[in-house]
Amino acid sequence: DTGVSQDPRHKITKRGQNVTFRCDPISEHNRLYWYRQTLGQGPEFLTYFQNEAQLEKSRLLSDRFSAERPKGSFSTLEIQRTEQGDSAMYLCASSRPGLATDTQYFGPGTRLTVL
Amino acid sequence: ELKVEQNPLFLSMQEGKNYTIYCNYSTTSDRLYWYRQDPGKSLESLFVLLSNGAVKQEGRLMASLDTKARLSTLHITAAVHDLSATYFCAGIYGGSQGNLIFGKGTKLSVKP
């Protein structure tokens, strides 16, 4: 049973460029979450999908951020016109509701550095 | 809005000693989770606590939940170096559909 995978693992970009990250959840997990984690902090929720529907978005998700999950499987997170403040670890998690615990399993993350 | 506070934020222990990490949350949380994160790595699920009085144990770690006090604890027994990591607790706000609200984490360092 493979875990959550994310690609790329590291991304260095210049301010103003667009970047896109991909997340592949655990198969049969129909919920997918994006979080952002900065140094010394806990992860902060960004957005959440159930199947292909984006059901919840955080106030942190400015209009420069967009996420999709077109076929209810993998998801992409795009950041347009990156800023230095976007530098962080972007974590993806998936879960299968219906279980009492509904544990979210996290991927390895994509570390973004904006120069 | 759910807020989660952990203390201490930093903990330096000697091997063989016991200690407890505290997690307070501000309002009702449907479930309470504990995760471990090693430097530069992602989060690993440790425990899920579902109800008042719940206690879960795995090796040298034991987690408990008191919903009346809005408090969860992670107790470390006879610490070993391999337990060095950052530990996060997280709750779920009842009005959300599952996004976790994390504490700032407790960075544990176990020294020989």
mmCIF file of C-alpha atoms in Angstrom:
data_model
loop_
_atom_site.group_PDB
_atom_site.id
_atom_site.type_symbol
_atom_site.label_atom_id
_atom_site.label_comp_id
_atom_site.label_asym_id
_atom_site.label_seq_id
_atom_site.Cartn_x
_atom_site.Cartn_y
_atom_site.Cartn_z
ATOM 1 C CA ASP A 1 0.000 0.000 0.000
ATOM 2 C CA THR A 2 1.835 3.098 -1.220
ATOM 3 C CA GLY A 3 1.567 6.279 0.758
ATOM 4 C CA VAL A 4 0.845 9.837 -0.309
ATOM 5 C CA SER A 5 3.377 11.072 -2.848
ATOM 6 C CA GLN A 6 4.263 14.621 -3.808
ATOM 7 C CA ASP A 7 6.253 16.054 -6.658
ATOM 8 C CA PRO A 8 8.604 17.847 -6.772
ATOM 9 C CA ARG A 9 10.194 17.457 -3.377
ATOM 10 C CA HIS A 10 12.054 20.747 -3.702
ATOM 11 C CA LYS A 11 11.410 23.792 -5.828
ATOM 12 C CA ILE A 12 13.487 26.952 -6.057
ATOM 13 C CA THR A 13 11.991 29.783 -8.014
ATOM 14 C CA LYS A 14 12.380 33.486 -8.518
ATOM 15 C CA ARG A 15 9.857 35.949 -7.220
ATOM 16 C CA GLY A 16 7.073 36.507 -9.694
ATOM 17 C CA GLN A 17 7.256 33.071 -11.300
ATOM 18 C CA ASN A 18 4.418 30.543 -11.238
ATOM 19 C CA VAL A 19 4.871 27.117 -9.671
ATOM 20 C CA THR A 20 2.740 23.982 -9.636
ATOM 21 C CA PHE A 21 2.899 21.073 -7.224
ATOM 22 C CA ARG A 22 1.341 17.658 -7.570
ATOM 23 C CA CYS A 23 -0.057 15.312 -4.940
ATOM 24 C CA ASP A 24 -1.071 11.675 -5.419
ATOM 25 C CA PRO A 25 -3.148 10.433 -2.497
ATOM 26 C CA ILE A 26 -3.415 6.919 -1.166
ATOM 27 C CA SER A 27 -5.654 4.987 -3.520
ATOM 28 C CA GLU A 28 -9.280 4.800 -2.384
ATOM 29 C CA HIS A 29 -8.840 7.894 -0.219
ATOM 30 C CA ASN A 30 -11.422 10.298 -1.510
ATOM 31 C CA ARG A 31 -10.489 13.213 0.732
ATOM 32 C CA LEU A 32 -7.404 15.250 -0.077
ATOM 33 C CA TYR A 33 -6.005 18.188 1.895
ATOM 34 C CA TRP A 34 -3.332 20.811 1.311
ATOM 35 C CA TYR A 35 -1.455 22.405 4.204
ATOM 36 C CA ARG A 36 1.408 24.844 4.444
ATOM 37 C CA GLN A 37 4.099 24.670 7.099
ATOM 38 C CA THR A 38 6.666 27.338 7.850
ATOM 39 C CA LEU A 39 9.732 26.849 10.006
ATOM 40 C CA GLY A 40 8.940 26.292 13.653
ATOM 41 C CA GLN A 41 5.188 26.199 13.130
ATOM 42 C CA GLY A 42 2.531 23.552 12.823
ATOM 43 C CA PRO A 43 0.909 22.923 9.453
ATOM 44 C CA GLU A 44 -1.833 25.367 8.459
ATOM 45 C CA PHE A 45 -4.822 24.228 6.449
ATOM 46 C CA LEU A 46 -5.165 25.607 2.927
ATOM 47 C CA THR A 47 -7.881 23.660 1.156
ATOM 48 C CA TYR A 48 -9.702 20.346 0.996
ATOM 49 C CA PHE A 49 -11.308 18.157 -1.661
ATOM 50 C CA GLN A 50 -13.812 15.384 -1.437
ATOM 51 C CA ASN A 51 -13.487 13.527 -4.706
ATOM 52 C CA GLU A 52 -13.205 16.282 -7.325
ATOM 53 C CA ALA A 53 -15.151 18.894 -5.359
ATOM 54 C CA GLN A 54 -13.240 21.594 -3.516
ATOM 55 C CA LEU A 55 -15.312 21.907 -0.366
ATOM 56 C CA GLU A 56 -13.373 24.216 1.883
ATOM 57 C CA LYS A 57 -10.758 26.927 1.496
ATOM 58 C CA SER A 58 -8.820 28.788 4.139
ATOM 59 C CA ARG A 59 -8.529 32.556 4.286
ATOM 60 C CA LEU A 60 -4.802 31.856 3.800
ATOM 61 C CA LEU A 61 -5.541 30.805 0.243
ATOM 62 C CA SER A 62 -5.191 34.107 -1.592
ATOM 63 C CA ASP A 63 -6.330 34.535 -5.167
ATOM 64 C CA ARG A 64 -2.787 33.720 -6.299
ATOM 65 C CA PHE A 65 -3.338 30.157 -5.128
ATOM 66 C CA SER A 66 -5.479 27.668 -6.983
ATOM 67 C CA ALA A 67 -5.981 23.970 -6.430
ATOM 68 C CA GLU A 68 -7.626 21.355 -8.584
ATOM 69 C CA ARG A 69 -8.460 17.700 -8.408
ATOM 70 C CA PRO A 70 -9.908 17.109 -11.839
ATOM 71 C CA LYS A 71 -10.732 13.422 -11.731
ATOM 72 C CA GLY A 72 -10.899 12.926 -8.022
ATOM 73 C CA SER A 73 -7.496 11.290 -7.929
ATOM 74 C CA PHE A 74 -4.343 13.433 -7.979
ATOM 75 C CA SER A 75 -4.398 17.123 -7.120
ATOM 76 C CA THR A 76 -2.362 20.142 -8.165
ATOM 77 C CA LEU A 77 -1.649 23.317 -6.249
ATOM 78 C CA GLU A 78 -0.556 26.304 -8.315
ATOM 79 C CA ILE A 79 0.885 29.515 -6.964
ATOM 80 C CA GLN A 80 0.971 32.422 -9.370
ATOM 81 C CA ARG A 81 3.329 35.395 -9.104
ATOM 82 C CA THR A 82 5.209 33.871 -6.193
ATOM 83 C CA GLU A 83 6.359 36.066 -3.343
ATOM 84 C CA GLN A 84 9.114 35.479 -0.809
ATOM 85 C CA GLY A 85 6.450 34.955 1.843
ATOM 86 C CA ASP A 86 5.272 31.885 -0.048
ATOM 87 C CA SER A 87 8.469 30.060 0.920
ATOM 88 C CA ALA A 88 7.321 27.097 2.992
ATOM 89 C CA MET A 89 6.782 23.356 3.002
ATOM 90 C CA TYR A 90 3.570 22.442 1.205
ATOM 91 C CA LEU A 91 2.067 19.248 2.564
ATOM 92 C CA CYS A 92 -0.624 17.092 1.075
ATOM 93 C CA ALA A 93 -2.670 14.616 3.078
ATOM 94 C CA SER A 94 -5.415 12.147 2.290
ATOM 95 C CA SER A 95 -8.013 10.282 4.266
ATOM 96 C CA ARG A 96 -10.888 7.860 3.830
ATOM 97 C CA PRO A 97 -13.996 9.024 5.639
ATOM 98 C CA GLY A 98 -16.318 6.499 7.102
ATOM 99 C CA LEU A 99 -13.681 5.313 9.490
ATOM 100 C CA ALA A 100 -14.163 6.539 13.026
ATOM 101 C CA THR A 101 -10.630 7.833 13.188
ATOM 102 C CA ASP A 102 -10.556 9.497 9.745
ATOM 103 C CA THR A 103 -6.801 9.820 10.099
ATOM 104 C CA GLN A 104 -5.060 12.068 7.615
ATOM 105 C CA TYR A 105 -1.903 10.568 6.128
ATOM 106 C CA PHE A 106 0.668 13.070 5.017
ATOM 107 C CA GLY A 107 2.986 13.039 2.050
ATOM 108 C CA PRO A 108 6.683 13.986 2.179
ATOM 109 C CA GLY A 109 5.952 17.597 1.208
ATOM 110 C CA THR A 110 7.272 20.019 -1.386
ATOM 111 C CA ARG A 111 9.706 22.573 -0.047
ATOM 112 C CA LEU A 112 9.354 25.860 -1.922
ATOM 113 C CA THR A 113 12.043 28.524 -1.807
ATOM 114 C CA VAL A 114 11.260 31.837 -3.455
ATOM 115 C CA LEU A 115 14.339 33.977 -4.127
ATOM 116 C CA GLU B 1 -12.736 28.994 16.128
ATOM 117 C CA LEU B 2 -10.593 26.181 17.473
ATOM 118 C CA LYS B 3 -7.191 27.086 18.856
ATOM 119 C CA VAL B 4 -4.650 24.521 19.972
ATOM 120 C CA GLU B 5 -1.821 25.288 22.357
ATOM 121 C CA GLN B 6 1.018 22.993 23.271
ATOM 122 C CA ASN B 7 3.523 23.247 26.038
ATOM 123 C CA PRO B 8 6.341 23.114 26.408
ATOM 124 C CA LEU B 9 7.508 24.148 22.947
ATOM 125 C CA PHE B 10 11.003 22.837 23.609
ATOM 126 C CA LEU B 11 11.929 19.922 25.805
ATOM 127 C CA SER B 12 15.369 18.571 26.511
ATOM 128 C CA MET B 13 15.367 15.275 28.336
ATOM 129 C CA GLN B 14 17.887 12.756 29.478
ATOM 130 C CA GLU B 15 17.523 9.167 28.408
ATOM 131 C CA GLY B 16 15.553 7.113 30.885
ATOM 132 C CA LYS B 17 13.508 10.009 32.227
ATOM 133 C CA ASN B 18 9.755 10.511 32.029
ATOM 134 C CA TYR B 19 7.948 13.609 30.858
ATOM 135 C CA THR B 20 4.568 14.869 29.654
ATOM 136 C CA ILE B 21 3.624 17.169 26.780
ATOM 137 C CA TYR B 22 0.374 19.089 27.204
ATOM 138 C CA CYS B 23 -2.121 20.056 24.536
ATOM 139 C CA ASN B 24 -4.940 22.470 25.396
ATOM 140 C CA TYR B 25 -7.681 23.316 22.952
ATOM 141 C CA SER B 26 -10.148 26.157 23.072
ATOM 142 C CA THR B 27 -13.432 24.670 21.984
ATOM 143 C CA THR B 28 -15.050 21.361 21.203
ATOM 144 C CA SER B 29 -12.958 19.129 19.003
ATOM 145 C CA ASP B 30 -14.457 16.000 17.479
ATOM 146 C CA ARG B 31 -11.175 14.152 17.625
ATOM 147 C CA LEU B 32 -7.672 14.806 18.862
ATOM 148 C CA TYR B 33 -4.621 13.637 16.939
ATOM 149 C CA TRP B 34 -0.953 13.313 17.772
ATOM 150 C CA TYR B 35 1.674 13.380 15.028
ATOM 151 C CA ARG B 36 5.429 13.050 15.000
ATOM 152 C CA GLN B 37 7.732 14.934 12.618
ATOM 153 C CA ASP B 38 11.434 14.260 12.155
ATOM 154 C CA PRO B 39 13.614 17.110 10.828
ATOM 155 C CA GLY B 40 12.985 17.724 7.141
ATOM 156 C CA LYS B 41 10.394 14.974 7.000
ATOM 157 C CA SER B 42 6.629 14.777 6.875
ATOM 158 C CA LEU B 43 4.202 13.979 9.641
ATOM 159 C CA GLU B 44 3.632 10.494 10.957
ATOM 160 C CA SER B 45 0.359 9.674 12.665
ATOM 161 C CA LEU B 46 0.794 8.422 16.227
ATOM 162 C CA PHE B 47 -2.603 8.428 17.930
ATOM 163 C CA VAL B 48 -6.231 9.358 17.416
ATOM 164 C CA LEU B 49 -8.320 9.998 20.512
ATOM 165 C CA LEU B 50 -12.048 9.918 20.009
ATOM 166 C CA SER B 51 -13.759 10.285 23.346
ATOM 167 C CA ASN B 52 -13.411 11.503 26.886
ATOM 168 C CA GLY B 53 -11.078 9.316 28.899
ATOM 169 C CA ALA B 54 -9.549 7.710 25.829
ATOM 170 C CA VAL B 55 -6.044 6.380 26.371
ATOM 171 C CA LYS B 56 -3.779 4.989 23.672
ATOM 172 C CA GLN B 57 -0.300 3.525 24.132
ATOM 173 C CA GLU B 58 2.425 2.602 21.695
ATOM 174 C CA GLY B 59 5.806 1.662 23.061
ATOM 175 C CA ARG B 60 7.101 4.434 25.308
ATOM 176 C CA LEU B 61 4.379 6.881 24.311
ATOM 177 C CA MET B 62 0.946 7.146 25.883
ATOM 178 C CA ALA B 63 -1.727 9.667 24.907
ATOM 179 C CA SER B 64 -4.865 10.559 26.812
ATOM 180 C CA LEU B 65 -7.844 12.843 26.346
ATOM 181 C CA ASP B 66 -9.962 14.789 28.847
ATOM 182 C CA THR B 67 -12.694 16.518 26.873
ATOM 183 C CA LYS B 68 -14.119 18.296 29.913
ATOM 184 C CA ALA B 69 -10.793 19.974 30.596
ATOM 185 C CA ARG B 70 -10.123 20.289 26.830
ATOM 186 C CA LEU B 71 -6.738 18.733 27.461
ATOM 187 C CA SER B 72 -4.738 15.969 25.875
ATOM 188 C CA THR B 73 -1.421 14.707 27.134
ATOM 189 C CA LEU B 74 1.399 12.763 25.550
ATOM 190 C CA HIS B 75 3.415 10.964 28.188
ATOM 191 C CA ILE B 76 6.914 9.725 27.463
ATOM 192 C CA THR B 77 8.238 6.883 29.593
ATOM 193 C CA ALA B 78 11.949 6.147 29.925
ATOM 194 C CA ALA B 79 12.911 8.298 26.959
ATOM 195 C CA VAL B 80 15.391 7.053 24.378
ATOM 196 C CA HIS B 81 17.306 9.036 21.757
ATOM 197 C CA ASP B 82 15.108 7.686 18.939
ATOM 198 C CA LEU B 83 12.182 9.625 20.347
ATOM 199 C CA SER B 84 13.875 12.931 19.485
ATOM 200 C CA ALA B 85 11.488 14.696 17.094
ATOM 201 C CA THR B 86 8.796 17.364 17.024
ATOM 202 C CA TYR B 87 5.402 16.263 18.303
ATOM 203 C CA PHE B 88 2.209 17.971 17.202
ATOM 204 C CA CYS B 89 -1.295 17.699 18.513
ATOM 205 C CA ALA B 90 -4.195 18.640 16.275
ATOM 206 C CA GLY B 91 -7.933 18.980 16.659
ATOM 207 C CA ILE B 92 -10.831 19.261 14.278
ATOM 208 C CA TYR B 93 -13.247 22.115 14.642
ATOM 209 C CA GLY B 94 -16.782 20.805 14.775
ATOM 210 C CA GLY B 95 -17.969 23.122 12.045
ATOM 211 C CA SER B 96 -15.369 22.014 9.549
ATOM 212 C CA GLN B 97 -15.332 18.930 7.422
ATOM 213 C CA GLY B 98 -12.009 17.711 8.554
ATOM 214 C CA ASN B 99 -9.249 20.265 8.310
ATOM 215 C CA LEU B 100 -6.862 19.820 11.198
ATOM 216 C CA ILE B 101 -5.892 22.686 13.487
ATOM 217 C CA PHE B 102 -2.365 22.105 14.738
ATOM 218 C CA GLY B 103 -0.487 23.321 17.751
ATOM 219 C CA LYS B 104 2.968 24.824 17.278
ATOM 220 C CA GLY B 105 4.624 21.561 18.185
ATOM 221 C CA THR B 106 6.933 20.416 20.950
ATOM 222 C CA LYS B 107 10.517 19.879 19.897
ATOM 223 C CA LEU B 108 11.850 17.004 21.967
ATOM 224 C CA SER B 109 15.543 16.336 22.307
ATOM 225 C CA VAL B 110 16.620 13.243 24.217
ATOM 226 C CA LYS B 111 20.242 13.289 25.280
ATOM 227 C CA PRO B 112 22.293 10.289 26.413
#
